[in-house]
Amino acid sequence: MKKLFTLIAFLAVVMGAKAEWVQDYKIDYSSYSGFPFYVMGYVPEWYDGVMTDFGANYKYVTIDNEDGETSDVVVKTNGGAEYYRIALSEPGWHQYFIADGISTELDGAYTVKAMVKASEACDINVNMGWGWGDGQSMGKTVHIGTSWEEVEWEYTGIGGTSCNLVAQPGTVTATIEWKYLTVSHNQKDQRPVEWLEQLENGNAETAWADPNTLFNDNENNYKICAWGKENGVNVNENGGSDPFPCRIEDDGTGNHVFVVHATDCTDPSADASAWDNQFWIESPKPWKSGTQIKISFDYKASQEAKTNTQMHHQEPSNYQIWYAIGDVTFTTEWQHFEKTITIDDSQANAWSVAFNLNPDVKTATDFYFDNLSWQIMKLDEGLFAAGCNTKTGLEYDLDNAAELVWDDDLEGYATTLGTVGKEDTWVNQIMVSTVRGNDAAFKGATLKPTSIVDDEWVDYAEAGLAKLNLPAAGVWVVAVDPDLMQMYFHMLEGDDPAEPIEINPNTTEITVHGQERDWRGNDSEGNPIEEGGVGEGQPWDNQFFIVANRELEAGEVTVVEFDYVGSVEAKTTTQCHGEPGGYIHWSCIGDVTFTTEEQHFSYTLTIPSECAGKGMKSIAFNMAEIKGACDYTLKNFVWKLEDNTESLIDTEGGKNFFVKEGAGTAPYCPAGINEVVNNKVANNAIYNVAGQRVSNDYKGIVIKNGAKYLNK
C-alpha cells in the first residue's frame, strides 16, 4: 500500500537565461534553376533566379499527361522534370511548397521572413505543416505588396520536428515572385551539449566481420552500419532485390568508401520506382520519440542526382515513414552533410535512414558515401519534473528540472515543485520527462497521466509535450512508479481547488442568415460545372462562432449546450479556431444537423491535443455544407468546464457570438458594434452601423475603434 508523505519542498532558483536569435532554415531561390520541391499540381517558374508564380490563370501538366494536353511553354523543375503550362478559361485553385525539411522543436515558435512581391497586392495563406494528416499544419494569412519587401509572419505551438511551408494563393491571379526565405526562432541559452558517436566502421576502412549477414537477421543486422540495394542484385524469391551489407571499395586513392552501383531503371516495360536502388545508414539501436540525433556523412556520385530520404524499421527496406533528413543532391565532387533532427512520434522506434537513389535520375549511377556518423545527445536519464505558473508568469526552467529520487514512504520516485511559504514559487502546470539536458528532448519524452487527483495514484503513458494542468496553483509533490506506470500528485499548500458554481445559460438568440453556397462555376480543370455538381463555394462561406473568454489548454474538459433550429434541414460541421476565422483543427464538437423542429444539443468537448499552445478560443460552425440558403437560429448557450467551476462565456449579452454570412465576408458580432470593438477581433477594423466589417472604401457612417465617422 502506498502511503501519504510530505517532502521537504525546494526550488532551484536560476537567473534568467539570455535569449539568442537562431536561424533554422534558409533557402535562396537564386541558387536553383527550377522548382526544387515536390510538385502538387502547380509549378512555379524560374526567371533570373526568382521563383515566379504566374497566378491562378494557369495550370501545369506533365508532358506525358493522359489527356494529351500540350502548350508552347515547357517548364523544367530543378531535377529536370518537364511540365506544360496550360492557360485556364477561369481561375483555378493552386498551391506549392516554398520550403521543406525545416528542423523544429515541439511547442516551438518560429518567425518566417521572405523577400517577395506581387503584381497586385494580395493576401495568401501559408501553411506550416509537420505531416499530411488532419491537424498537422497551421495556417497564416500573409499580405504581399507590389514592391520588393521582406515580409514577416509567425507560427506558435508547432506540433512536429520537421516542417514544410506551403503557399496557398488559391484563386489569386496576381503574379507572385519570391527571392529568398528564412525561418528562425528566439532560443534561450542551454547547457553545453556533448554528442556521443553511435556508429562503428563509419569510415569504411574495416571490412565487414560477416559480409553474409542478412538484412532480416534482427540478431545481427544492426552491426552493419551501411546497407545497399542494387536492382537485379541479390534477387529474392519474389523477383525483387534484397538489401546486402554495402560494398566497400577503394576510391583509387587508397581511401575506402561505401558504394552503391545503382543500375539503369529506364526500361519502359518496367515499373520503375525511386527505391529501385537504395542506401541505408543503420543505427545500433532504435530511437525513442524526442531523441535528438546528429547525422553526418560525405557523399558524391558519378553524375548529378537528387535523392530523397525515409525512416525505416530495424530491417532495411521495411518502410516506416516518408520523411527523414530531407532531400540530398549529389554532384561529382565530395560534399559534407550534417543535420540534427528530433525523432517525432511517427519516427519513434526507427533504426535507419533510407536513401531512395532514383527519384529523378533513372540511368546507372554510382553513389559514394564515407565518414558516416550517427551521434546522439548525451542527456541525463531518469525521471525529472519542472513547473510553471501560467497566471503569474513563472516560466519553465527545463535545464534545471528537479530529479525524482526514491522515497520509501511513497514507494516511488518523487520530488516537490515549489517552496512551502513562498507563494511566488507556486506552480499550476508541470511536465514530467525521462531525460534532462535539452529543452526539445525534455518535451519529447514526457509522461501523461489519465487524470490528476490530489493524493491518488493514476496510470500514465508516454506522450510528447504533455503539459499537466494541476487542480490549483500551489506546492506539489509528484511521484512516479515506472514499474506500475503510475503517477501520484499531492498539494502541500496552495489555492483551494475551484468550487462548482451555478451556471445559467446565455439566452441571447442568434440567427445566421446563411447565403446560398456558390455551387456553380468551374471545376479545377476550368470546365463549367454542370447542374447538380458541387462548385467553387466552400463549407465555411457561412459560419457561426462561440468564442470563449479565455484561451483553452489542450486536455481541458468542457461541456457545450444550446438550443437550435433551421429554416430547412442542414448539416453543419465544426472546427477549433483561435479568434473567429483563425483555423486550428478540423474536429471540435462533431456535426450538428439542424431541422425545422427545435432541438437541444449537449456535448462534452475535451480540447484536442492539436490545439496545444495555439490559443484555442472558438468553436466554428461551417454553415455552407449544403448548397441552399438557410436561416440557422441558436439560443440558450452554455460553455463551461465539466466540473462546473467556470463558465467560459458570459451568461448574458452577445459578445461571445460571431457570424459570417457569405463567401469573402469577415466574422462580425451581430449583437452590436460596441461589442465588436471591445472584443478586439481586428485592430483598426471598420464596421457599418449594423456591426458588419466593411472595407476602407465603404461609403456612409462607419465605426472605427469605437468612434463614428462619415466615409464619403
XYZ file of C-alpha atoms in Angstrom:
712
model
C 0.000 0.000 0.000
C 1.394 3.377 -0.940
C 1.466 5.868 1.932
C 0.884 9.606 2.065
C 4.018 11.538 2.829
C 5.373 15.068 2.984
C 8.666 16.001 1.407
C 10.810 18.983 2.270
C 9.963 21.336 -0.563
C 12.632 23.007 -2.614
C 13.014 25.114 -5.728
C 16.158 25.712 -7.748
C 16.458 29.471 -8.236
C 18.172 30.206 -11.533
C 18.964 33.518 -13.168
C 17.043 34.123 -16.401
C 18.851 32.808 -19.437
C 19.867 35.071 -22.279
C 17.899 34.585 -25.476
C 19.650 34.099 -28.807
C 18.234 34.504 -32.311
C 18.785 31.217 -34.152
C 18.293 30.707 -37.896
C 16.884 27.224 -38.501
C 16.468 27.279 -42.282
C 17.328 29.405 -45.293
C 16.603 29.000 -48.987
C 17.959 31.343 -51.648
C 15.890 30.617 -54.733
C 18.588 32.094 -56.986
C 20.740 29.032 -56.240
C 18.255 26.876 -58.183
C 17.374 26.742 -61.863
C 13.845 25.417 -61.325
C 11.347 24.318 -58.708
C 13.262 22.166 -56.161
C 10.351 20.635 -54.217
C 7.636 18.038 -54.654
C 5.119 19.232 -57.261
C 1.496 19.433 -56.084
C -0.052 20.157 -59.482
C 1.366 23.678 -59.820
C 4.947 24.517 -60.872
C 6.406 27.961 -60.083
C 8.829 29.066 -62.804
C 12.373 30.482 -62.621
C 13.444 33.811 -64.114
C 16.831 35.340 -63.197
C 16.895 33.272 -60.018
C 13.439 34.420 -58.919
C 10.741 31.824 -58.185
C 7.659 33.089 -60.027
C 4.029 32.091 -59.512
C 2.076 33.281 -62.558
C -1.235 33.061 -60.737
C -4.438 31.060 -60.882
C -4.985 31.577 -64.619
C -2.635 28.671 -65.356
C -2.216 25.032 -64.533
C 0.696 22.660 -65.183
C 0.574 19.135 -66.580
C 3.312 16.597 -67.196
C 4.427 16.287 -70.792
C 3.089 12.736 -70.866
C -0.301 13.640 -69.328
C -3.180 11.251 -70.026
C -5.372 13.915 -71.671
C -2.742 14.738 -74.287
C -2.697 18.453 -73.353
C 0.188 20.483 -74.772
C 1.341 24.083 -74.971
C 4.185 26.169 -76.341
C 5.575 26.723 -72.842
C 7.613 23.910 -71.264
C 8.689 24.389 -67.650
C 11.511 22.356 -66.098
C 11.969 21.662 -62.399
C 15.388 21.779 -60.773
C 15.509 17.985 -61.111
C 14.790 18.107 -64.837
C 11.120 17.026 -64.853
C 9.131 18.778 -67.616
C 5.629 20.290 -67.487
C 3.415 22.162 -69.929
C 1.960 25.481 -68.775
C -1.749 25.489 -69.737
C -3.922 28.631 -69.751
C -7.287 28.334 -67.970
C -10.534 29.978 -69.035
C -11.326 30.717 -65.378
C -9.009 30.941 -62.353
C -8.253 27.592 -60.743
C -7.018 26.904 -57.209
C -3.282 26.431 -56.682
C -0.648 25.820 -54.026
C 3.064 24.944 -53.879
C 5.948 24.393 -51.458
C 8.165 27.337 -50.610
C 10.293 25.447 -48.040
C 10.787 21.893 -46.815
C 12.868 19.996 -44.262
C 12.762 22.719 -41.588
C 14.045 21.372 -38.262
C 11.694 22.476 -35.480
C 11.009 21.842 -31.787
C 7.776 20.591 -30.317
C 5.792 23.558 -28.991
C 8.203 25.895 -30.759
C 7.556 29.432 -32.013
C 9.033 30.411 -35.396
C 9.397 33.588 -37.425
C 9.391 33.369 -41.221
C 10.856 36.149 -43.372
C 10.517 36.162 -47.151
C 11.596 38.635 -49.810
C 8.530 38.723 -52.021
C 6.354 40.948 -54.206
C 3.203 40.651 -56.334
C 1.887 42.328 -59.467
C -1.197 43.267 -57.411
C -1.408 43.457 -53.621
C -2.922 40.234 -52.308
C -3.408 38.093 -49.218
C -2.456 34.420 -49.349
C -2.481 31.584 -46.833
C 0.819 29.925 -45.923
C 0.661 26.612 -44.054
C 3.441 25.372 -41.805
C 2.977 21.605 -41.762
C 4.613 18.668 -39.984
C 2.624 15.876 -41.661
C -0.284 15.293 -44.008
C -2.947 14.226 -41.512
C -5.697 16.327 -40.007
C -4.431 18.876 -37.513
C -0.813 18.587 -38.696
C -0.489 22.093 -40.074
C -1.023 25.691 -39.072
C -2.094 28.472 -41.435
C -1.231 32.173 -41.515
C -2.572 34.928 -43.758
C 0.333 36.780 -45.391
C -0.077 40.149 -47.116
C 2.102 40.700 -50.203
C 2.581 44.180 -51.641
C 3.649 45.373 -55.086
C 7.255 46.258 -54.214
C 10.097 44.036 -53.066
C 9.741 43.788 -49.306
C 10.868 41.378 -46.597
C 7.525 40.142 -45.265
C 7.475 38.600 -41.790
C 4.994 36.294 -40.061
C 4.995 33.876 -37.097
C 3.789 30.426 -36.026
C 3.494 29.217 -32.418
C 2.801 25.831 -30.875
C 4.364 23.732 -33.647
C 3.438 20.056 -33.270
C 6.281 18.399 -35.203
C 10.048 18.283 -35.539
C 10.369 18.537 -39.329
C 8.182 21.064 -41.118
C 7.408 22.453 -44.548
C 5.868 25.690 -45.772
C 3.145 25.597 -48.422
C 1.964 28.802 -50.089
C -1.742 28.675 -50.948
C -2.641 31.645 -53.178
C -5.822 29.754 -54.099
C -7.611 31.627 -56.878
C -5.396 34.736 -56.666
C -4.455 35.698 -60.243
C -1.612 38.095 -59.384
C 1.954 37.145 -60.291
C 3.922 36.474 -57.084
C 7.736 36.497 -57.063
C 9.980 35.039 -54.326
C 13.717 35.761 -53.844
C 14.583 34.077 -50.533
C 13.088 32.801 -47.284
C 14.395 32.205 -43.758
C 12.934 30.521 -40.661
C 14.264 31.476 -37.215
C 13.408 31.330 -33.534
C 14.425 33.036 -30.333
C 16.160 30.448 -28.149
C 17.471 30.856 -24.637
C 20.951 29.618 -23.803
C 21.033 25.961 -22.854
C 23.665 23.859 -21.161
C 26.555 22.785 -23.433
C 25.752 19.658 -25.424
C 28.010 16.625 -25.629
C 27.465 14.296 -28.582
C 28.176 10.559 -28.417
C 29.131 8.568 -31.529
C 26.883 5.566 -32.216
C 28.395 4.024 -35.356
C 31.376 1.713 -35.758
C 33.207 1.413 -39.081
C 31.621 4.602 -40.391
C 34.832 5.407 -42.279
C 34.613 2.170 -44.342
C 38.249 1.260 -43.589
C 37.370 -2.072 -41.933
C 35.844 -4.942 -43.867
C 32.545 -6.309 -42.594
C 33.060 -9.002 -39.932
C 30.389 -11.079 -41.672
C 29.525 -9.818 -45.176
C 26.898 -12.568 -45.447
C 24.707 -11.032 -42.709
C 21.078 -10.925 -43.867
C 19.066 -7.705 -43.691
C 16.258 -9.519 -41.802
C 18.594 -11.100 -39.245
C 17.493 -9.000 -36.293
C 20.167 -10.522 -34.047
C 22.978 -9.158 -36.186
C 21.798 -6.698 -38.858
C 22.310 -3.643 -36.604
C 26.056 -4.464 -36.576
C 26.182 -3.351 -40.233
C 26.118 0.452 -40.343
C 25.767 0.726 -44.144
C 23.446 -1.315 -46.365
C 22.996 -1.214 -50.129
C 20.391 -2.356 -52.630
C 21.004 -2.642 -56.372
C 18.200 -3.533 -58.734
C 18.819 -7.035 -60.074
C 21.403 -7.924 -57.408
C 20.625 -10.280 -54.504
C 17.308 -11.207 -56.098
C 14.731 -12.787 -53.783
C 12.088 -15.422 -54.475
C 9.539 -12.742 -55.401
C 11.738 -11.333 -58.131
C 12.723 -8.253 -56.137
C 16.131 -7.273 -54.816
C 17.046 -7.523 -51.114
C 19.494 -5.246 -49.239
C 23.014 -6.518 -48.540
C 25.965 -5.206 -46.468
C 27.102 -2.244 -48.537
C 30.066 -2.668 -50.872
C 33.346 -1.274 -49.544
C 35.738 -0.243 -52.338
C 38.963 1.691 -52.810
C 38.217 5.051 -54.436
C 41.554 4.922 -56.296
C 43.490 6.963 -53.737
C 43.854 4.268 -51.085
C 40.784 5.522 -49.242
C 37.910 3.078 -48.778
C 34.307 4.198 -49.260
C 30.824 2.707 -49.318
C 29.442 2.309 -52.864
C 26.060 1.533 -54.400
C 26.288 0.833 -58.130
C 22.717 1.910 -58.918
C 21.573 0.084 -62.034
C 19.751 1.513 -65.027
C 15.988 1.872 -64.431
C 14.935 3.393 -67.743
C 13.375 0.263 -69.236
C 9.888 1.477 -70.311
C 8.473 -2.016 -69.777
C 9.487 -1.962 -66.092
C 7.592 -0.231 -63.296
C 10.461 1.967 -62.160
C 10.428 3.381 -58.620
C 12.538 5.857 -56.703
C 13.568 2.981 -54.415
C 14.771 0.533 -57.083
C 18.279 1.270 -55.780
C 18.813 2.285 -52.145
C 21.349 3.001 -49.408
C 20.816 2.812 -45.644
C 22.641 4.176 -42.610
C 21.734 1.755 -39.812
C 21.629 2.608 -36.106
C 22.840 0.183 -33.404
C 19.528 0.680 -31.564
C 16.025 2.136 -32.111
C 15.308 5.792 -31.358
C 12.719 6.960 -28.843
C 10.378 9.836 -29.594
C 12.028 13.090 -28.548
C 15.586 11.829 -29.128
C 17.820 14.328 -30.875
C 20.258 12.832 -33.375
C 23.050 14.411 -35.397
C 23.770 12.677 -38.687
C 26.727 13.495 -40.928
C 28.479 11.900 -43.909
C 30.494 12.684 -47.038
C 28.936 11.916 -50.408
C 29.327 12.162 -54.181
C 28.062 10.363 -57.313
C 29.182 9.622 -60.848
C 26.642 12.174 -62.101
C 24.414 14.825 -60.519
C 21.396 13.204 -58.871
C 18.823 14.126 -56.235
C 17.804 11.540 -53.640
C 15.056 11.610 -51.043
C 15.166 10.008 -47.610
C 12.832 7.972 -45.407
C 12.839 6.339 -41.976
C 12.840 2.532 -41.918
C 12.396 -0.091 -39.187
C 15.193 -2.383 -37.972
C 15.192 -4.280 -41.247
C 16.441 -2.057 -44.092
C 13.668 -1.830 -46.723
C 10.965 -2.151 -44.038
C 9.404 1.290 -44.592
C 8.216 3.343 -41.598
C 7.644 6.988 -42.571
C 8.222 9.030 -45.732
C 10.467 11.733 -44.227
C 13.872 11.623 -42.538
C 16.659 14.138 -43.276
C 15.180 15.722 -46.399
C 16.410 15.545 -49.993
C 20.132 15.175 -50.691
C 21.531 16.330 -54.059
C 24.711 14.558 -55.188
C 27.330 16.051 -57.500
C 30.540 14.578 -58.873
C 32.530 16.358 -56.133
C 32.688 15.262 -52.499
C 30.308 17.180 -50.240
C 29.719 17.046 -46.487
C 26.242 16.673 -44.990
C 25.366 17.406 -41.361
C 21.945 17.813 -39.765
C 20.395 17.481 -36.316
C 16.909 16.004 -36.197
C 14.479 15.258 -33.385
C 12.638 11.954 -33.601
C 8.877 12.556 -33.560
C 6.065 10.130 -32.748
C 5.825 8.907 -36.358
C 9.561 8.160 -36.449
C 9.766 6.568 -32.980
C 11.481 3.154 -32.865
C 13.001 3.600 -36.319
C 16.516 2.183 -36.873
C 17.738 3.546 -40.182
C 17.683 6.342 -42.726
C 16.972 5.114 -46.248
C 18.154 6.957 -49.362
C 15.961 6.410 -52.429
C 18.542 6.764 -55.178
C 16.279 7.046 -58.241
C 13.584 9.684 -57.689
C 14.695 11.675 -60.757
C 17.756 10.125 -62.410
C 16.990 6.612 -63.699
C 20.224 5.891 -65.567
C 23.030 3.845 -64.000
C 24.792 5.920 -61.343
C 27.481 5.154 -58.759
C 26.761 6.634 -55.315
C 29.666 7.013 -52.852
C 29.444 7.536 -49.066
C 32.190 7.967 -46.475
C 32.743 9.026 -42.855
C 29.263 8.042 -41.688
C 28.498 9.444 -38.239
C 25.389 8.957 -36.171
C 25.566 10.809 -32.852
C 23.092 11.146 -30.010
C 22.978 13.888 -27.439
C 24.319 12.954 -24.024
C 21.445 13.625 -21.629
C 20.640 12.965 -18.010
C 18.417 9.895 -17.932
C 15.926 9.115 -15.177
C 12.788 10.984 -14.086
C 12.633 14.787 -13.971
C 9.911 17.365 -13.289
C 9.578 21.106 -13.878
C 6.717 23.510 -13.245
C 5.374 26.868 -14.316
C 2.511 29.175 -13.392
C 0.513 30.295 -16.411
C -1.242 33.012 -14.379
C 1.727 34.640 -12.619
C 4.239 34.260 -15.464
C 6.584 31.825 -13.674
C 8.272 30.029 -16.591
C 9.611 26.521 -17.048
C 13.339 26.029 -16.406
C 13.820 22.654 -18.056
C 17.626 22.757 -17.837
C 17.281 22.610 -14.053
C 14.272 20.317 -13.823
C 14.181 18.538 -10.456
C 15.225 14.892 -10.425
C 12.798 12.444 -8.839
C 14.509 10.255 -6.194
C 13.306 7.101 -4.487
C 11.043 7.593 -1.481
C 10.329 4.602 0.752
C 7.061 6.004 2.102
C 5.579 6.601 -1.322
C 7.221 3.530 -2.832
C 8.093 5.565 -5.895
C 10.432 8.245 -7.257
C 9.360 11.698 -6.054
C 10.166 15.392 -5.880
C 8.450 18.625 -4.869
C 7.826 21.609 -7.128
C 7.559 24.939 -5.335
C 8.651 26.067 -1.874
C 6.386 25.996 1.173
C 5.778 29.538 2.402
C 6.731 31.203 -0.900
C 3.634 31.878 -2.974
C 5.678 33.242 -5.870
C 7.071 29.727 -6.419
C 3.662 28.025 -6.701
C 3.031 26.109 -9.906
C -0.224 25.313 -11.722
C 1.233 23.288 -14.608
C 4.038 20.730 -14.733
C 5.910 18.484 -17.154
C 7.486 15.151 -16.181
C 10.138 13.685 -18.500
C 12.566 10.793 -18.698
C 15.506 12.957 -19.887
C 17.069 16.297 -18.969
C 19.692 18.470 -20.602
C 17.957 19.852 -23.681
C 14.536 21.511 -23.921
C 13.438 19.751 -27.108
C 14.488 16.356 -25.776
C 12.734 17.013 -22.447
C 9.459 17.934 -24.169
C 9.601 14.937 -26.486
C 9.966 12.376 -23.673
C 7.216 13.462 -21.270
C 4.687 11.338 -19.362
C 0.924 11.893 -19.369
C -1.429 10.590 -16.620
C -5.035 9.646 -17.273
C -6.109 12.290 -14.721
C -4.768 14.383 -11.846
C -6.445 13.865 -8.470
C -4.926 15.072 -5.200
C -3.490 12.235 -3.095
C -4.194 9.454 -5.598
C -2.110 7.205 -7.881
C -3.207 7.162 -11.531
C -1.986 5.390 -14.680
C 0.231 7.192 -17.191
C 1.611 6.695 -20.703
C 4.472 8.198 -22.728
C 3.358 11.263 -24.712
C 5.327 14.071 -26.323
C 4.721 17.589 -24.992
C 2.447 16.552 -22.107
C 1.777 19.730 -20.107
C -0.186 18.735 -16.993
C -2.682 21.283 -15.668
C -2.996 20.959 -11.887
C -6.292 21.360 -9.993
C -4.943 24.532 -8.327
C -1.738 26.552 -8.022
C 0.488 25.549 -5.120
C 3.405 23.472 -3.897
C 3.002 19.997 -5.363
C 4.572 16.607 -4.708
C 4.812 14.474 -7.852
C 5.833 10.819 -7.759
C 6.273 8.120 -10.411
C 6.252 4.331 -10.170
C 7.790 3.277 -13.525
C 7.147 -0.429 -12.886
C 3.382 0.017 -12.481
C 3.385 3.053 -14.841
C 1.530 5.157 -12.293
C 1.867 8.780 -11.131
C 0.929 10.437 -7.852
C 0.099 14.075 -7.051
C -0.337 15.811 -3.695
C -0.583 19.527 -2.870
C 1.310 20.639 0.257
C -0.047 24.196 0.190
C -1.747 26.434 -2.311
C -5.022 27.782 -3.599
C -8.218 25.959 -2.836
C -9.402 23.988 -5.850
C -12.200 25.808 -7.619
C -15.653 25.006 -6.258
C -18.652 24.373 -8.509
C -20.722 27.455 -9.283
C -24.223 27.940 -10.604
C -24.035 28.351 -14.374
C -27.042 29.777 -16.176
C -27.474 29.640 -19.950
C -26.953 32.752 -22.040
C -30.397 33.306 -23.576
C -29.192 35.547 -26.436
C -30.849 34.402 -29.660
C -28.607 34.437 -32.730
C -29.798 33.939 -36.313
C -27.284 33.355 -39.084
C -28.789 34.129 -42.497
C -26.720 31.575 -44.388
C -26.480 32.539 -48.057
C -26.737 30.108 -50.955
C -23.382 28.491 -51.500
C -21.543 29.345 -54.721
C -22.022 25.843 -56.061
C -21.672 26.608 -59.772
C -18.685 27.957 -61.632
C -15.776 25.900 -62.942
C -14.013 22.800 -61.722
C -10.270 22.548 -61.061
C -9.657 21.975 -64.781
C -11.501 25.171 -65.734
C -14.542 23.386 -67.194
C -18.066 24.640 -66.391
C -19.737 22.589 -63.675
C -22.957 21.017 -64.781
C -26.135 21.370 -62.785
C -26.108 19.107 -59.764
C -22.356 19.341 -59.245
C -20.569 20.983 -56.333
C -18.764 24.148 -57.367
C -16.328 26.678 -56.014
C -18.118 27.533 -52.796
C -16.685 26.304 -49.500
C -18.391 24.905 -46.358
C -17.052 27.903 -44.416
C -18.661 30.536 -46.678
C -21.267 30.896 -43.896
C -20.108 30.454 -40.295
C -21.085 30.882 -36.663
C -18.643 31.130 -33.750
C -18.959 30.662 -29.999
C -15.944 32.452 -28.509
C -14.616 31.701 -25.011
C -13.497 34.463 -22.666
C -10.001 32.946 -22.434
C -7.663 30.671 -24.332
C -8.122 26.978 -23.623
C -5.412 24.415 -22.989
C -5.273 21.009 -24.646
C -6.846 18.412 -22.385
C -9.305 20.737 -20.627
C -12.716 19.060 -20.432
C -15.672 21.319 -21.241
C -19.407 20.993 -21.875
C -21.206 22.763 -24.751
C -25.009 23.146 -24.847
C -27.536 25.162 -26.862
C -30.976 25.016 -28.470
C -31.118 25.200 -32.273
C -33.461 25.155 -35.273
C -33.141 25.792 -39.010
C -35.438 27.059 -41.752
C -34.542 23.883 -43.705
C -32.713 20.697 -42.800
C -28.979 21.382 -42.925
C -25.870 19.664 -41.603
C -23.066 21.775 -40.170
C -19.524 20.692 -39.322
C -17.460 22.198 -36.502
C -13.799 23.158 -36.047
C -11.474 24.549 -33.367
C -10.378 28.141 -34.004
C -8.406 30.779 -32.135
C -10.104 34.097 -32.796
C -13.013 33.692 -35.240
C -11.567 32.670 -38.599
C -8.247 31.532 -37.105
C -8.452 27.843 -38.011
C -6.559 25.387 -35.773
C -8.081 21.908 -36.026
C -10.717 20.201 -38.155
C -12.506 18.427 -35.288
C -14.417 20.055 -32.448
C -17.928 19.100 -31.260
C -18.792 16.925 -34.247
C -21.531 17.513 -36.811
C -24.711 19.396 -35.865
C -27.776 18.706 -38.027
C -30.422 21.420 -37.988
C -34.072 20.565 -38.687
C -37.212 22.689 -38.756
C -38.034 21.410 -35.249
C -36.164 22.945 -32.304
C -33.640 20.601 -30.680
C -31.283 20.682 -27.694
C -27.549 19.995 -28.185
C -25.139 18.797 -25.482
C -21.545 17.653 -25.989
C -18.555 17.012 -23.726
C -15.586 18.582 -25.532
C -12.053 17.710 -24.487
C -9.795 20.311 -26.100
C -7.764 18.307 -28.686
C -4.013 17.852 -28.357
C -3.682 19.523 -31.779
C -4.699 22.798 -30.061
C -1.799 22.744 -27.588
C -0.188 26.172 -27.366
C -2.241 27.586 -30.263
C -4.650 29.885 -28.416
C -7.831 27.866 -28.976
C -10.854 30.065 -28.099
C -13.618 29.461 -30.618
C -15.994 26.763 -31.796
C -16.619 27.368 -35.506
C -19.751 26.059 -37.239
C -19.410 25.677 -41.030
C -22.889 26.590 -42.260
C -22.449 26.178 -46.004
C -22.215 22.396 -46.074
C -25.496 22.493 -48.026
C -25.903 24.351 -51.327
C -29.040 26.264 -50.439
C -29.667 29.223 -48.170
C -30.762 28.556 -44.587
C -31.584 30.607 -41.510
C -29.833 28.997 -38.534
C -31.165 30.067 -35.114
C -29.380 29.249 -31.836
C -30.038 30.279 -28.208
C -29.635 29.231 -24.541
C -25.881 28.743 -24.769
C -23.712 27.049 -22.166
C -19.964 26.533 -22.494
C -18.433 25.568 -19.188
C -15.784 23.394 -17.577
C -17.076 19.891 -16.943
C -16.687 20.288 -13.167
C -18.892 23.412 -13.226
C -16.120 25.574 -11.756
C -16.095 28.115 -14.610
C -18.370 29.443 -17.325
C -16.323 30.080 -20.456
C -18.836 32.601 -21.858
C -20.824 35.417 -20.290
C -24.283 34.440 -19.104
C -25.789 37.474 -20.854
C -25.025 39.689 -23.832
C -23.734 38.819 -27.264
C -20.002 39.464 -27.209
C -19.236 35.719 -27.267
C -21.022 35.159 -30.597
C -19.888 35.969 -34.142
C -21.376 35.225 -37.540
C -20.158 35.224 -41.122
C -22.718 35.403 -43.931
C -21.435 34.767 -47.448
C -18.115 33.961 -49.105
C -15.443 36.613 -48.745
C -17.014 38.274 -45.704
C -15.383 38.592 -42.289
C -16.847 37.414 -38.959
C -18.793 40.098 -37.093
C -20.633 40.324 -33.804
C -24.376 40.640 -34.522
C -25.283 41.989 -31.106
C -23.829 45.480 -31.547
C -20.802 47.414 -32.737
C -19.585 48.218 -29.211
C -19.134 44.540 -28.521
C -17.278 44.120 -31.816
C -14.797 46.811 -30.830
C -14.442 45.662 -27.225
C -13.679 42.116 -28.288
C -10.801 43.345 -30.488
C -11.315 40.937 -33.350
C -9.171 43.166 -35.545
C -7.361 46.379 -34.604
C -8.392 49.372 -36.728
C -11.107 47.307 -38.409
C -14.009 49.291 -39.900
C -17.692 48.368 -39.330
C -21.008 49.724 -40.532
C -23.788 50.629 -38.095
C -25.144 47.051 -38.301
C -21.887 45.738 -36.839
C -20.643 44.248 -40.105
C -16.993 44.607 -41.012
C -16.511 46.643 -44.220
C -13.614 47.737 -46.418
C -11.814 51.091 -46.210
C -13.681 52.442 -49.253
C -17.164 51.754 -47.800
C -19.388 54.847 -48.183
C -21.566 56.003 -45.295
C -21.411 56.011 -41.489
C -18.691 53.690 -40.182
C -17.282 52.853 -36.749
C -13.545 52.527 -36.157
C -12.058 51.855 -32.709
C -15.396 52.713 -31.134
C -15.860 56.114 -32.827
C -18.276 57.008 -35.640
C -17.149 58.633 -38.883
C -18.730 59.586 -42.189
C -16.843 57.956 -45.048
C -17.515 59.955 -48.242
